[in-house]
Coordinates of C-alpha atoms in Angstrom, one line a residue:
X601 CA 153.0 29.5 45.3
X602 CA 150.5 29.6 42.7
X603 CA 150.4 25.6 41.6
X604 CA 149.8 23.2 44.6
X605 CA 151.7 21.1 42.6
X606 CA 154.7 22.2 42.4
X607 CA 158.0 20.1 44.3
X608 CA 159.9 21.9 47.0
X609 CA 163.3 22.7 45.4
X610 CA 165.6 24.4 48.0
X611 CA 169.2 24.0 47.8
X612 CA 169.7 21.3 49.9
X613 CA 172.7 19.6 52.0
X614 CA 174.9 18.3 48.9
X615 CA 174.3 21.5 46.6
X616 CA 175.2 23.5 49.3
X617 CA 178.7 22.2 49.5
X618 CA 179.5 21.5 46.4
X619 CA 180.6 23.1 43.2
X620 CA 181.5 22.8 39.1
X621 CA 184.7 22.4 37.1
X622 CA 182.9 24.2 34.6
X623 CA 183.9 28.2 34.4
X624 CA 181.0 30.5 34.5
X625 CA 181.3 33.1 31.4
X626 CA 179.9 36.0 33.3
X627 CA 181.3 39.3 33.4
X628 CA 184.2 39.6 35.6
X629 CA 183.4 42.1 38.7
X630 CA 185.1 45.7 39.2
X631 CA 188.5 46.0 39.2
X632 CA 190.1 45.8 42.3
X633 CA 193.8 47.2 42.5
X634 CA 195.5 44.2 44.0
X635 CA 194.0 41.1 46.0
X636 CA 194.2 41.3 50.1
X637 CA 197.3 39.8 51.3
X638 CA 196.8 36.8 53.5
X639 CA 198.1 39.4 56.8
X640 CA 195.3 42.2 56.0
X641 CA 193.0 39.3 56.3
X642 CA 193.7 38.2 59.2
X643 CA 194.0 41.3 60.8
X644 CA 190.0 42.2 59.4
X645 CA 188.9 38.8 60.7
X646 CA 190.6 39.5 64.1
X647 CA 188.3 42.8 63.7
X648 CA 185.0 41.1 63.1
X649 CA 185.9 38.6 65.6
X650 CA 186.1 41.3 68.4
X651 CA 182.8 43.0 66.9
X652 CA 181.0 39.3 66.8
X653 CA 182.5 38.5 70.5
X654 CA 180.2 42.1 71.8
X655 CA 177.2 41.3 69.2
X656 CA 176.4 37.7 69.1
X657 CA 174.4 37.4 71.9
X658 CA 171.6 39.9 69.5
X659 CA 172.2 37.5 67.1
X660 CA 171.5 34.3 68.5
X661 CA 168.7 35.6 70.2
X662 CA 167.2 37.0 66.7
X663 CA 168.2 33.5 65.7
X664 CA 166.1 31.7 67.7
X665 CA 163.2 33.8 67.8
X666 CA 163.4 33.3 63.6
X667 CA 163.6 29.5 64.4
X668 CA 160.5 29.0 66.7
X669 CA 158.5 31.3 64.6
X670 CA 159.0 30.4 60.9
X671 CA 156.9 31.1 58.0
X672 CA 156.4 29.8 54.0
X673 CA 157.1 31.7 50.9
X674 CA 155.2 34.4 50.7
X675 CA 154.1 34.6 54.4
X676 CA 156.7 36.0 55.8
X677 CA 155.5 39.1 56.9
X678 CA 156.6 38.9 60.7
X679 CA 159.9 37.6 59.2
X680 CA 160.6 40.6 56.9
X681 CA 159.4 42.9 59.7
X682 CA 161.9 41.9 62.0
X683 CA 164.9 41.8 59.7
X684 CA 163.5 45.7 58.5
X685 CA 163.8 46.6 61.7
X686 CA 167.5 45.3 62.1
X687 CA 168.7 47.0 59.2
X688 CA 167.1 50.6 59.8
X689 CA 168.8 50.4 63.0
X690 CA 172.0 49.8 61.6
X691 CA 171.1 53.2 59.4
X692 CA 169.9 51.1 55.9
X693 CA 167.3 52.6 54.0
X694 CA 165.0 50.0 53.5
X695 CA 162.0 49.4 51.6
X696 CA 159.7 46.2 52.4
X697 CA 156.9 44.3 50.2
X698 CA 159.0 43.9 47.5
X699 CA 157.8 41.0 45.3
X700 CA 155.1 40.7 47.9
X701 CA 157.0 40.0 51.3
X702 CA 160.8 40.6 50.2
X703 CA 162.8 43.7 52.0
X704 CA 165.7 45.5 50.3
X705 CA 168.0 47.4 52.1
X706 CA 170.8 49.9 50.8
X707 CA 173.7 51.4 52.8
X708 CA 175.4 54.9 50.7
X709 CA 178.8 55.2 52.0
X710 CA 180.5 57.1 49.3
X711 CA 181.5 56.2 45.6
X712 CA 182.5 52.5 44.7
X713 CA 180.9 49.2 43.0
X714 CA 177.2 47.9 44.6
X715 CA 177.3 44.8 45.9
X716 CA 174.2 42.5 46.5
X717 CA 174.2 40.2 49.5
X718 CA 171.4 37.8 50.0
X719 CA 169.1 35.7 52.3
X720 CA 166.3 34.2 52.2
X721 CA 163.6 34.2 54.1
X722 CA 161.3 31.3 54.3
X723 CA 160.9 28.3 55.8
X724 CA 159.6 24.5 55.0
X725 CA 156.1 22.8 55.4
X726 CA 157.5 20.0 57.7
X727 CA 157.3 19.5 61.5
X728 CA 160.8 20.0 63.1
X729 CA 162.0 16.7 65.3
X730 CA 165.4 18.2 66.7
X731 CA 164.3 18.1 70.1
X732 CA 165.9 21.6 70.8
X733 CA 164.3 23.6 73.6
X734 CA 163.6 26.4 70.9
X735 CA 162.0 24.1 68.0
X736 CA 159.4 25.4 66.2
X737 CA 155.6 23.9 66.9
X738 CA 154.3 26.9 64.7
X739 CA 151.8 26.0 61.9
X740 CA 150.5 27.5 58.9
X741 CA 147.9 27.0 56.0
X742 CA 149.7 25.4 52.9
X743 CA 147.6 23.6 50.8
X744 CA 144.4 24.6 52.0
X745 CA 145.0 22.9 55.4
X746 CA 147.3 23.6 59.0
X747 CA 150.9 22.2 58.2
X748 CA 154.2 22.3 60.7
X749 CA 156.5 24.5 59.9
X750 CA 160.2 24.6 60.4
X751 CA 163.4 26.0 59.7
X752 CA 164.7 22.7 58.6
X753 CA 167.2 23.8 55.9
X754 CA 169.2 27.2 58.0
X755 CA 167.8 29.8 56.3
X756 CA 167.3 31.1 60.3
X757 CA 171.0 30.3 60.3
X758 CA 171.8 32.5 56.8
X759 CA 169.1 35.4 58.2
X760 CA 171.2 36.1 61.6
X761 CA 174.9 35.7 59.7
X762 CA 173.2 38.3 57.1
X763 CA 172.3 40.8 59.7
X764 CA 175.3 39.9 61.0
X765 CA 177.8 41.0 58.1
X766 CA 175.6 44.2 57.9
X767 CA 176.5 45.2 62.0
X768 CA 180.2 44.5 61.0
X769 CA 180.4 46.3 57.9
X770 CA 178.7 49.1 58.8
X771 CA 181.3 49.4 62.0
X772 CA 184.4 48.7 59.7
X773 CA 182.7 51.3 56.9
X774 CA 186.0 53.5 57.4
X775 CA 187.6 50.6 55.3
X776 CA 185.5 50.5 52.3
X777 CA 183.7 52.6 49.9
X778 CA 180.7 51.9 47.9
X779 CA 176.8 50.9 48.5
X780 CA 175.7 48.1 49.9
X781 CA 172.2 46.1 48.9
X782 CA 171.1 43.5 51.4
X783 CA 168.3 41.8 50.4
X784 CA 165.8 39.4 52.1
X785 CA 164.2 37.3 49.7
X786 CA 160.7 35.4 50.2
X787 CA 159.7 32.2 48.7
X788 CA 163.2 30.6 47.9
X789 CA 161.9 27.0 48.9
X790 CA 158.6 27.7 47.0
X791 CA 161.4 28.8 43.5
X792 CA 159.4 32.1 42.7
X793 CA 160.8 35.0 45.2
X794 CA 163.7 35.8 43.7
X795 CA 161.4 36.2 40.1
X796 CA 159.2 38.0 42.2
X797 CA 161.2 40.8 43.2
X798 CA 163.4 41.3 40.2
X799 CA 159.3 41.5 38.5
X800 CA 158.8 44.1 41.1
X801 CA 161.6 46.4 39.9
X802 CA 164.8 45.1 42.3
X803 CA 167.3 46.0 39.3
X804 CA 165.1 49.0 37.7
X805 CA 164.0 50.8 41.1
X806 CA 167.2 50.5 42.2
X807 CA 170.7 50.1 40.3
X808 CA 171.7 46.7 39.3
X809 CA 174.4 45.0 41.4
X810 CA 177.8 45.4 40.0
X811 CA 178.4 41.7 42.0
X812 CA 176.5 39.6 44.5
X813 CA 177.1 37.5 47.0
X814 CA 174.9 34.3 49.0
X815 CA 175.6 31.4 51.0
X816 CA 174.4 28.4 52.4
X817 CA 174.4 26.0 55.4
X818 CA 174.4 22.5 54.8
X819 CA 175.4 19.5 57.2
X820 CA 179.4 19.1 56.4
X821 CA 181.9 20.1 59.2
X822 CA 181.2 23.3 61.3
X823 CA 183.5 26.1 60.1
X824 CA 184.2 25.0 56.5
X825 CA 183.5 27.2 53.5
X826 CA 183.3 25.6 50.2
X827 CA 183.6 27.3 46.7
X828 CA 184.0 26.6 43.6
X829 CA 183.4 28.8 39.6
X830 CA 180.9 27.6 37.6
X831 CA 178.1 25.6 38.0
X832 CA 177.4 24.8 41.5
X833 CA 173.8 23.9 41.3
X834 CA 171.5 21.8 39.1
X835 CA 168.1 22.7 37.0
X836 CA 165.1 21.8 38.8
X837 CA 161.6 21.0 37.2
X838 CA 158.7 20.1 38.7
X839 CA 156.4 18.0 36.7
X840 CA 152.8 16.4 37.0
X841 CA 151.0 13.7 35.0
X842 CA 147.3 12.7 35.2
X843 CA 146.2 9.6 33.8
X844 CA 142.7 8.7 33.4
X845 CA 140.8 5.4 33.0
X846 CA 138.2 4.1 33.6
X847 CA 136.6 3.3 36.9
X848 CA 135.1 -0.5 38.3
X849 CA 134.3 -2.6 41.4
X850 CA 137.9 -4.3 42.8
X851 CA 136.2 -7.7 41.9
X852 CA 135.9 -6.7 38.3
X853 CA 138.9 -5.2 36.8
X854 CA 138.2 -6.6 33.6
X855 CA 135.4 -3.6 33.3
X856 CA 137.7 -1.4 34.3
X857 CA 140.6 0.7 32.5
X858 CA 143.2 0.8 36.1
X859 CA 144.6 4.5 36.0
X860 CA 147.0 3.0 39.2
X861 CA 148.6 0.3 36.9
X862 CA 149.7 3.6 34.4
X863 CA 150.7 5.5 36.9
X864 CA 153.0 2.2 38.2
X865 CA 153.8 1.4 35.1
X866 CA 155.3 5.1 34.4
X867 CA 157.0 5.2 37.9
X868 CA 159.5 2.2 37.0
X869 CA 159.5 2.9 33.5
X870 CA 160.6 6.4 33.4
X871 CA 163.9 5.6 35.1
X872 CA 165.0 3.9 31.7
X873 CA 165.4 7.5 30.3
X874 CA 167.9 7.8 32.7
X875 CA 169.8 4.5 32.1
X876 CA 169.2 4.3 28.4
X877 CA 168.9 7.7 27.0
X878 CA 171.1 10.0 28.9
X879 CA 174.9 9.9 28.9
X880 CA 176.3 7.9 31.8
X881 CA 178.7 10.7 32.2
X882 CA 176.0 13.7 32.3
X883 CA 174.3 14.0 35.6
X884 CA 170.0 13.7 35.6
X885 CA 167.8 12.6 38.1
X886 CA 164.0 12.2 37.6
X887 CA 162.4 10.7 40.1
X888 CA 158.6 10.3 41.4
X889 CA 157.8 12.1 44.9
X890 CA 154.0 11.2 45.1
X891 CA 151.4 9.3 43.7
X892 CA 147.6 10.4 44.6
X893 CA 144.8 7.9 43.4
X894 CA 141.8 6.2 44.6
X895 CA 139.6 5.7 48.2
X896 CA 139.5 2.5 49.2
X897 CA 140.9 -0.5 48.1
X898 CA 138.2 -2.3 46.4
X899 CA 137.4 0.8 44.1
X900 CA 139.3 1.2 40.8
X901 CA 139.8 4.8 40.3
X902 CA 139.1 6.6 36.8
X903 CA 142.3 8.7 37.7
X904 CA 145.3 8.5 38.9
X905 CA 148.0 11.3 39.5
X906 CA 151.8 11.6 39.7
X907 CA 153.9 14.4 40.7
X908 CA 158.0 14.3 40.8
X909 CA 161.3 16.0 39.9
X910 CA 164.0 16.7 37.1
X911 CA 167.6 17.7 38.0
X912 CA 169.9 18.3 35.7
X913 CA 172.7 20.1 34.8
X914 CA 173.0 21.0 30.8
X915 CA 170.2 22.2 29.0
X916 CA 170.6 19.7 26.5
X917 CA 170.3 16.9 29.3
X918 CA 167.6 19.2 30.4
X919 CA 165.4 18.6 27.8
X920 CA 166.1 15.3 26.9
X921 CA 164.9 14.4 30.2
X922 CA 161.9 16.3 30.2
X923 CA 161.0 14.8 26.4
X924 CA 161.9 11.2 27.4
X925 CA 159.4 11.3 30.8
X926 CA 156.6 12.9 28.8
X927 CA 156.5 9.9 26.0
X928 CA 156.7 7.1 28.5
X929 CA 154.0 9.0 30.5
X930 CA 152.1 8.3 26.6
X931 CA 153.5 4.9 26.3
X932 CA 152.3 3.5 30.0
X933 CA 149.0 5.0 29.1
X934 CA 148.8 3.2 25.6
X935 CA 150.1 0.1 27.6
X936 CA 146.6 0.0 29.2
X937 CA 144.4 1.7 26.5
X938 CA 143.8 4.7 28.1
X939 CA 143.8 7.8 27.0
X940 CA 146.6 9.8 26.8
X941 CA 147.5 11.4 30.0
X942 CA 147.9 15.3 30.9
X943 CA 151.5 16.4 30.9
X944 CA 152.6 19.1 32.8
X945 CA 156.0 20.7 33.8
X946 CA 156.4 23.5 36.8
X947 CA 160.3 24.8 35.8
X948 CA 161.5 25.3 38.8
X949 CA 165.4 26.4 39.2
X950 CA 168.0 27.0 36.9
X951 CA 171.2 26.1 37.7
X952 CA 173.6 28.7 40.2
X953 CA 176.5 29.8 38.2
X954 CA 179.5 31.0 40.0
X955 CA 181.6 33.9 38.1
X956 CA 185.2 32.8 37.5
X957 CA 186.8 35.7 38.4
X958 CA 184.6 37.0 41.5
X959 CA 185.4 33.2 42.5
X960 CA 189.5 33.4 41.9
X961 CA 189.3 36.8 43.5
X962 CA 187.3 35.5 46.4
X963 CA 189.2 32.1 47.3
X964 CA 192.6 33.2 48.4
X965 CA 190.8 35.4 50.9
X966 CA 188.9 32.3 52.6
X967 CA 192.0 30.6 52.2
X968 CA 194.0 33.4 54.4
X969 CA 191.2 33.7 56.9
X970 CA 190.0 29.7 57.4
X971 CA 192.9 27.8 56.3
X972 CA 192.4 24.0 55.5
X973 CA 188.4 24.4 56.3
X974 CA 188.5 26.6 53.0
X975 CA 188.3 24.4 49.9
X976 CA 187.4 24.0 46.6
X977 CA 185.2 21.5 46.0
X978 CA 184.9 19.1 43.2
X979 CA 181.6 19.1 41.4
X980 CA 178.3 20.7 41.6
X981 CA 175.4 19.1 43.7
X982 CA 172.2 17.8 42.8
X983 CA 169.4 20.6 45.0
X984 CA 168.4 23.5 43.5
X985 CA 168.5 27.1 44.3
X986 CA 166.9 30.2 42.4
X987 CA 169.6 32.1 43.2
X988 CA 170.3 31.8 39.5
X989 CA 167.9 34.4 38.7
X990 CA 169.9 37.1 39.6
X991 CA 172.7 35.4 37.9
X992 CA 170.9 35.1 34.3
X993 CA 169.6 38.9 35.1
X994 CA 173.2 39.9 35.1
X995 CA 174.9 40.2 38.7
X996 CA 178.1 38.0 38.7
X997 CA 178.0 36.2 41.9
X998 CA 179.5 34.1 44.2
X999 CA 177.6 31.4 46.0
X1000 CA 179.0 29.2 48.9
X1001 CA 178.3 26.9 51.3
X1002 CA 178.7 27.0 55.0
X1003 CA 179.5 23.7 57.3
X1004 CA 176.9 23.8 60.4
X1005 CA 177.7 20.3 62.0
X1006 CA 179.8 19.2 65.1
X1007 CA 182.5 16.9 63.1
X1008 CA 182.7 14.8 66.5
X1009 CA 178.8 14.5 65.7
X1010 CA 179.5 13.8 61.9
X1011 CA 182.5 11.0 63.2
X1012 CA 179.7 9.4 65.3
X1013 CA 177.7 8.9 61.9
X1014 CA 180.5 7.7 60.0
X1015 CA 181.4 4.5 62.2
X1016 CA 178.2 4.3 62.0
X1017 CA 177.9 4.0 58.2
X1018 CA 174.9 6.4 58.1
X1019 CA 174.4 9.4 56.5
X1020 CA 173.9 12.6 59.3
X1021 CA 170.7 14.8 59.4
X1022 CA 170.9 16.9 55.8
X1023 CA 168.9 20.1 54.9
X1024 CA 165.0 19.5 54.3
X1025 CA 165.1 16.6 56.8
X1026 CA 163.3 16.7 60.5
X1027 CA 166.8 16.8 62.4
X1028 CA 168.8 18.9 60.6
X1029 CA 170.3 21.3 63.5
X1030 CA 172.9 23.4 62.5
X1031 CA 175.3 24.3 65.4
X1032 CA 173.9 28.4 65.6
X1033 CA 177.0 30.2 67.0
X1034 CA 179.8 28.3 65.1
X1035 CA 177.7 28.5 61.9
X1036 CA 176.8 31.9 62.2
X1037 CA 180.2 33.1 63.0
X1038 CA 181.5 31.8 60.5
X1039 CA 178.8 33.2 57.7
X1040 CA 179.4 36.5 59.2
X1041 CA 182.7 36.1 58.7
X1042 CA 183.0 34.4 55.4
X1043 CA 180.3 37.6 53.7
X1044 CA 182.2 40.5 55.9
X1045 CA 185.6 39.6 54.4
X1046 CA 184.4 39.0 50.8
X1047 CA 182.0 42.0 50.7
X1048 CA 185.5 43.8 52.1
X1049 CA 187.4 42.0 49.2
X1050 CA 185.5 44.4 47.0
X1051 CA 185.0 46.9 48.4
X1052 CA 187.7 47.9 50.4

């Protein structure tokens, strides 16, 4: 990414299994004559299921050669390779470098709608402590300096269940008709690949996506898929504030104008735009991730530097938020007598919008095939996703999330009163072949919801 400073935003655990009451006003998808019945379902997801039962050993091994060799946005050049590879065996024509390290990949089989399936292809600047014989110990420059890397929110997880749907479709193509656009996208924790390849002509070099589909793995119960229309993600900015003072000896603060006491200041202040200013009712979260001032502790620095995150939902709440942070930034600074600091905001993330109608066409499918581990779920989630791009550039879309945890192992937790290993945390260890099963499953049957 092109500013160090800019926050991680990835859609994280809670996003990823959550969902909006709020209906999505995109265009509704191609007409399809009449929705599967629950027995046609079953009878496709018996067929997938014999397909996965010959072809998930390929897949977990492509898993976990993914896993112990990740890579960050826009470095993922042995990453794209090998998923390039996958799909021109399976007879895709596919084109790679898009939007620097991105692949697309398109499957012709006869006339019908396009549909855009997506994964992404990077993974996080954090050392993986899962303990598994196949963790990552791989490294990489971020930040001008060797950082772990891991896998440590299941995009390896979304990458094999992706190359997955494409084996089964293109086995079951006697059942559909229409083209098929796989794409890997770079840089989705970084928010920039999915701008990166629409920049780099994904809807102009080839034809936009009548409808798209993506999912995600998060830590609820293995085997559930969770939907809902509308917003199903929140805004994300990144934002970074330098104050400046004025430098002295530890012993003499009175010489000195204390750049750490602003930056303090701001950090406890700023959380009274959220309990004063916003509505109680609308969600926002702005929160400080790091604070970078000083050398030792008996030198007052002449700068001080702080560097967090917006969430929101509603563009009004949006920029409330984003005024509100910027004037008590001012006011901390004025506090001291110091001159007014350096705003800056890094918009990350809009929020992922589900279409209504690719959504209501969608459920009773999931419903058929996984029962009571398909549900609608109540209210977006706080993480971010860029997803959204391709949603603002026109592609209704349906976005879901994917359980990945043993529920004896979530149980365990529970009695325990603690929260389980979520995405972006050292631990998080998806189960790989109930999780990818399922996501093979879950895109195979929607894809053939549209298609077939």
């Amino acid at each position: 990414m092109d500013r160090t400073f800019r926050t991680t935003l990835s859609a994280a655990a809670a996003a990823l299994l959550a969902s909006s009451l709020a209906s999505s006003g995109q265009a509704a998808a191609p007409a399809k004559p009449a929705p599967a019945k629950a027995g046609e379902v079953l009878k496709e997801k018996a067929q997938i299921d014999a397909g996965l039962d010959k072809a998930y050993p390929h897949l977990e091994a492509l898993y976990k050669d993914i896993h112990q060799h990740p890579e960050l946005a826009f470095q993922e050049t042995a990453t794209a390779a090998k998923l390039a590879k996958q799909m021109r065996d399976l007879g895709f024509e596919v084109t790679e470098h898009v939007g620097k390290t991105g692949i697309v990949a398109i499957y012709k089989n006869g006339p019908g709608p396009t549909v855009m399936v997506r994964t992404e292809l990077d993974a996080l600047p954090m050392e993986e402590k899962t303990g598994l014989p196949y963790a990552s110990h791989a490294t990489q420059m971020w930040n001008g300096k060797p950082t772990p890397v891991a896998h440590s929110c299941g995009h390896d997880i979304h990458m094999a269940a992706w190359v997955g749907a494409a084996q089964q479709l293109v086995a079951m193509k006697s059942q559909w008709r229409g083209t098929l656009m796989f794409i890997g996208q770079p840089a989705e924790e970084a928010i920039g690949g999915a701008k990166a390849m629409i920049a780099d002509g994904l809807f102009t070099r080839w034809p936009k996506p009548d409808l798209g589909f993506a999912q995600h793995v998060g830590p609820g119960p293995v085997g559930l898929v969770s939907y809902r229309a509308g917003v199903y993600s929140s805004n994300a900015d990144g934002f970074e504030i330098t104050f400046y003072g004025r430098g002295a000896h530890g012993s003499r603060p009175q010489l000195s104008i204390d750049p750490v006491m602003e930056a303090a200041r701001f950090t406890v202040d700023v959380q009274s735009v959220i309990s004063r200013e916003k509505d109680p009712a609308a969600f926002g979260v702005a929160g400080v991730g790091a604070i970078q001032a000083g050398s030792a502790g008996n030198i007052i620095p002449d700068q001080a530097i702080v560097r967090g995150t917006i969430r929101s939902y509603d563009p009004e709440v949006r920029r409330k938020l984003k005024e509100g942070l910027a004037r008590t930034a001012r006011a901390a600074a004025a506090m001291e007598g110091a001159p007014e600091p350096k705003v800056d905001f890094d918009e990350g993330a809009s929020a992922v919008v589900n279409d209504t109608a690719i959504t209501a066409r969608t459920a009773p499918v999931f419903k058929a095939a996984f029962g009571t581990n398909a549900v609608e779920a109540p209210s977006p989630g706080s993480a971010s996703e860029d997803y959204s791009e391709y949603v603002i550039a026109g592609v209704p879309s349906l976005y879901w999330g994917l359980g990945g945890i043993d529920p004896k192992v979530l149980a365990d937790y529970k009695a325990k009163g603690q929260e389980p290993p979520g995405n972006h945390t050292p631990q998080f260890a998806p189960i790989p072949e109930s999780s990818i099963r399922r996501g093979v499953e879950a895109m195979t049957l929607a894809v053939l919801n549209v298609l077939g």
